[in-house]
XYZ file of C-alpha atoms in Angstrom:
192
model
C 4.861 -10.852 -19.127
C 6.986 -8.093 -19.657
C 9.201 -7.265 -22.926
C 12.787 -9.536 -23.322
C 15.346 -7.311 -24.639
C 19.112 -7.671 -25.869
C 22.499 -6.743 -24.795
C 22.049 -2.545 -25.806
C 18.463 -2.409 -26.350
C 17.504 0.959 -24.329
C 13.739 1.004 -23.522
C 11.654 4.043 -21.851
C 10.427 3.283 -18.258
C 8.511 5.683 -16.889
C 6.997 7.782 -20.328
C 5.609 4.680 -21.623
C 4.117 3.597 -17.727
C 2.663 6.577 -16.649
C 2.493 6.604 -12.710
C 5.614 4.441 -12.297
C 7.582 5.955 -9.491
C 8.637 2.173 -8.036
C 10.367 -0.533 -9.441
C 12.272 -3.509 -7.988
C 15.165 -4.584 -10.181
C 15.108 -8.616 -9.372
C 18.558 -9.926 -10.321
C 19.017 -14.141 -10.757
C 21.209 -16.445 -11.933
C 22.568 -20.168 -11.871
C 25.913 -21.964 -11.636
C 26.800 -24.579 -13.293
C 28.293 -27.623 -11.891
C 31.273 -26.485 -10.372
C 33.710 -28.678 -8.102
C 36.153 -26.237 -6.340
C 34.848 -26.728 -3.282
C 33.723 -23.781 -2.747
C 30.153 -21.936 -2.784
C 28.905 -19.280 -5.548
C 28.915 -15.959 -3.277
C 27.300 -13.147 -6.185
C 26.588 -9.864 -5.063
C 24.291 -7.210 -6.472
C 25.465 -3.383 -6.222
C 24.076 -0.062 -7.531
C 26.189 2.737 -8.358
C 24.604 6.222 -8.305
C 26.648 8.611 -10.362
C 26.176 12.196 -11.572
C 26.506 12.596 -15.622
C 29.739 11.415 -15.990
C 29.218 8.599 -14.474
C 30.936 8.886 -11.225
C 30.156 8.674 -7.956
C 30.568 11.667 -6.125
C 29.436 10.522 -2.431
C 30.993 7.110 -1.145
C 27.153 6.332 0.897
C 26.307 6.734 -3.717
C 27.781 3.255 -3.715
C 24.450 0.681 -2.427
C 25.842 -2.899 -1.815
C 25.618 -5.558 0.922
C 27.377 -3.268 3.588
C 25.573 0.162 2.587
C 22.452 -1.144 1.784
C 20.271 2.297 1.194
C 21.758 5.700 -0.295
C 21.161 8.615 1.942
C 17.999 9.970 -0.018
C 16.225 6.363 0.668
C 16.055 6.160 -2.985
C 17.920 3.247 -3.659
C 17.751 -0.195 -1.342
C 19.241 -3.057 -1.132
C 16.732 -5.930 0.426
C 19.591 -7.982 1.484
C 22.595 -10.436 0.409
C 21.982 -13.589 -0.743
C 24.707 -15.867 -0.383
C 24.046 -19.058 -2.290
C 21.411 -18.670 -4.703
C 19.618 -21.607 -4.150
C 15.729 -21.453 -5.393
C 14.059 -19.719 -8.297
C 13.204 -16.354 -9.124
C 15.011 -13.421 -7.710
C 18.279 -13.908 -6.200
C 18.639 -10.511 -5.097
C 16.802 -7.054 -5.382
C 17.174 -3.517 -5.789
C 14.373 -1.270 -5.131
C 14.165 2.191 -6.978
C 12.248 4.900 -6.133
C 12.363 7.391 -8.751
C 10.889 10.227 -7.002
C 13.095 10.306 -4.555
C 16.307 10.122 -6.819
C 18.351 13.301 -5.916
C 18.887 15.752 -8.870
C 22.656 15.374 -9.049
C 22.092 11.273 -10.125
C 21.905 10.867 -13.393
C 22.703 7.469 -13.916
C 21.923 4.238 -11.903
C 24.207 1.154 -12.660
C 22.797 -1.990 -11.627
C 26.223 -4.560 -10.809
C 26.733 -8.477 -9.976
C 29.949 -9.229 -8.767
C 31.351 -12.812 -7.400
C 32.699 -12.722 -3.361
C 36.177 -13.653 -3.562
C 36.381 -15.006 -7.130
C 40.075 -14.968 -7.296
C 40.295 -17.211 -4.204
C 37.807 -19.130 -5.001
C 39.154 -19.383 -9.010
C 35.447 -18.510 -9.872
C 34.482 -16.533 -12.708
C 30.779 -15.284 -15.116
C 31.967 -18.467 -17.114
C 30.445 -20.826 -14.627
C 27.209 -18.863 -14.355
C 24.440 -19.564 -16.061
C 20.627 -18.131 -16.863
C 21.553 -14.981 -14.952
C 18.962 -12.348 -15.871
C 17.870 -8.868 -14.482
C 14.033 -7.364 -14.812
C 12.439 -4.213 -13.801
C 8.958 -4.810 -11.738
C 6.646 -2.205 -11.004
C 6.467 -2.086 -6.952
C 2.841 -1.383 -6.581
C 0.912 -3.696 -9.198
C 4.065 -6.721 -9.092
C 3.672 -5.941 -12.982
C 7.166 -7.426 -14.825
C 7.820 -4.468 -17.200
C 10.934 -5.968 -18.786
C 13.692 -8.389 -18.526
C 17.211 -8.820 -20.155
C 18.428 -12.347 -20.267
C 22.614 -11.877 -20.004
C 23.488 -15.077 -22.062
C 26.151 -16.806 -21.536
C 28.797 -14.360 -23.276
C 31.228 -14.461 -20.553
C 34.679 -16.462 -19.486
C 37.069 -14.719 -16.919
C 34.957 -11.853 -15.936
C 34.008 -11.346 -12.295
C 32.113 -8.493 -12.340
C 28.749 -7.387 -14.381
C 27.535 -4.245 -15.347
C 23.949 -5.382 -15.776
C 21.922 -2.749 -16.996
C 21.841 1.358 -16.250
C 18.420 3.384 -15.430
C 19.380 7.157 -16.695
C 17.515 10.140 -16.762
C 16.808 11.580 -20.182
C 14.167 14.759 -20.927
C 12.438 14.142 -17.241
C 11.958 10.321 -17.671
C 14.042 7.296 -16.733
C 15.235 4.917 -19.496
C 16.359 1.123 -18.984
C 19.673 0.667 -20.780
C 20.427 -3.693 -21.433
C 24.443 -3.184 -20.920
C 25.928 -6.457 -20.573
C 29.471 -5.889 -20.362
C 32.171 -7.578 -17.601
C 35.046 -6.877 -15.942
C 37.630 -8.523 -14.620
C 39.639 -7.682 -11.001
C 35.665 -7.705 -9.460
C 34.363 -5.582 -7.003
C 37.233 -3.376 -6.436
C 37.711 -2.900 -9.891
C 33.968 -1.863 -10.747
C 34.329 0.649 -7.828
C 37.469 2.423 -9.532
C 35.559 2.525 -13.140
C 32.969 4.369 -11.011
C 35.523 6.789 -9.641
C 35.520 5.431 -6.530
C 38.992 4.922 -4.272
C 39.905 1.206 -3.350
C-alpha cells in the first residue's frame, strides 16, 4: 500500500524510488444515484506544458482522440465510457525517460462528456481518486483520494507530475473548473 495524501501535499517520485522510469496514473471514481437519464461519460486527459504551464504543441494535449504525445511518453490506454467495476477507470501511462526536455509539467485532468447537456456535474461523483503505480513491479506508490469538495464543476485538475532539480515530483491539486473540457484546454493555452 502506497502513501494517501491531501489536496496540496507534493511528494518526490522518482528521488525517493530509485529506478522508477514508469508509472501508470490509474484514475477512478463513482456516481451517485443520479436519474437524468442519462449515463456518467468522464474522461481522463494529460496536458504536457513547458514551465509556464502551457502547451506549446496541440499533439501536447493526450485525451481520448490523441491518445499518445509524439515522444511516446505519455499514453492514454483507452476511454472508458461508463465506469462500471472497481479499480481503475481509466489510465495514463508515463514514461519519464522519454519526457522531452521542453515539458516541465504534466497535468493529469477528468472531465464529464457533455455535462451541460446532460446537467451533470463533480457534485454527483463520488470516491473518485487518482494513484501513481510503478509499471514494472505493479507497486502502488501513492494515491490522493479527491473528496467530495465539489458542486458545479465539470472539470478536474487531478494532480501535476513536474520536474524539479532532475527528478519528478507528484503534486495532490484538487481544484475544478467549470465550462469542462473546452475550458481546461484554454487554461492550458490551448485554442477552442
Amino acid at each position: 500500500m502506497g502513501i494517501n495524501l491531501a489536496k496540496g501535499q507534493r511528494i518526490d517520485l522518482t528521488k525517493t524510488n530509485p529506478g522508477l522510469t514508469k508509472v501508470i496514473i490509474g484514475l477512478g471514481w463513482d456516481t451517485n444515484r443520479y436519474h437524468g437519464g442519462h449515463d456518467f461519460d468522464l474522461d481522463a486527459s494529460a496536458f504536457l506544458t513547458d514551465a509556464n504551464s502551457r502547451v506549446t504543441n496541440d499533439m501536447d494535449f493526450v485525451f481520448y482522440n490523441n491518445l499518445t504525445d509524439p515522444s511516446g511518453a505519455v499514453e492514454h490506454t483507452g476511454d472508458n465510457r461508463t465506469g462500471e467495476g472497481d479499480g481503475d477507470d481509466e489510465q495514463i501511462k508515463i514514461d519519464f525517460s522519454k519526457v522531452p526536455a521542453h515539458v516541465h509539467r504534466i497535468a493529469i485532468t477528468v472531465t464529464i462528456h457533455d455535462a451541460e447537456v446532460r446537467n451533470q456535474n463533480f457534485g454527483q461523483v463520488s470516491n473518485a481518486f487518482a494513484r501513481v503505480v510503478d509499471e514494472d513491479t505493479g507497486r502502488e506508490i501513492l494515491r490522493f483520494d479527491l473528496g467530495e469538495d465539489f458542486s458545479v464543476e465539470t472539470a478536474v485538475v487531478i494532480c501535476e507530475l513536474y520536474r524539479h532539480n532532475g527528478d519528478w515530483k507528484f503534486n495532490a491539486v484538487g481544484s475544478g473548473f467549470a465550462g469542462g473540457l473546452a475550458s481546461l484546454c484554454r487554461n492550458f493555452g490551448l485554442q477552442v
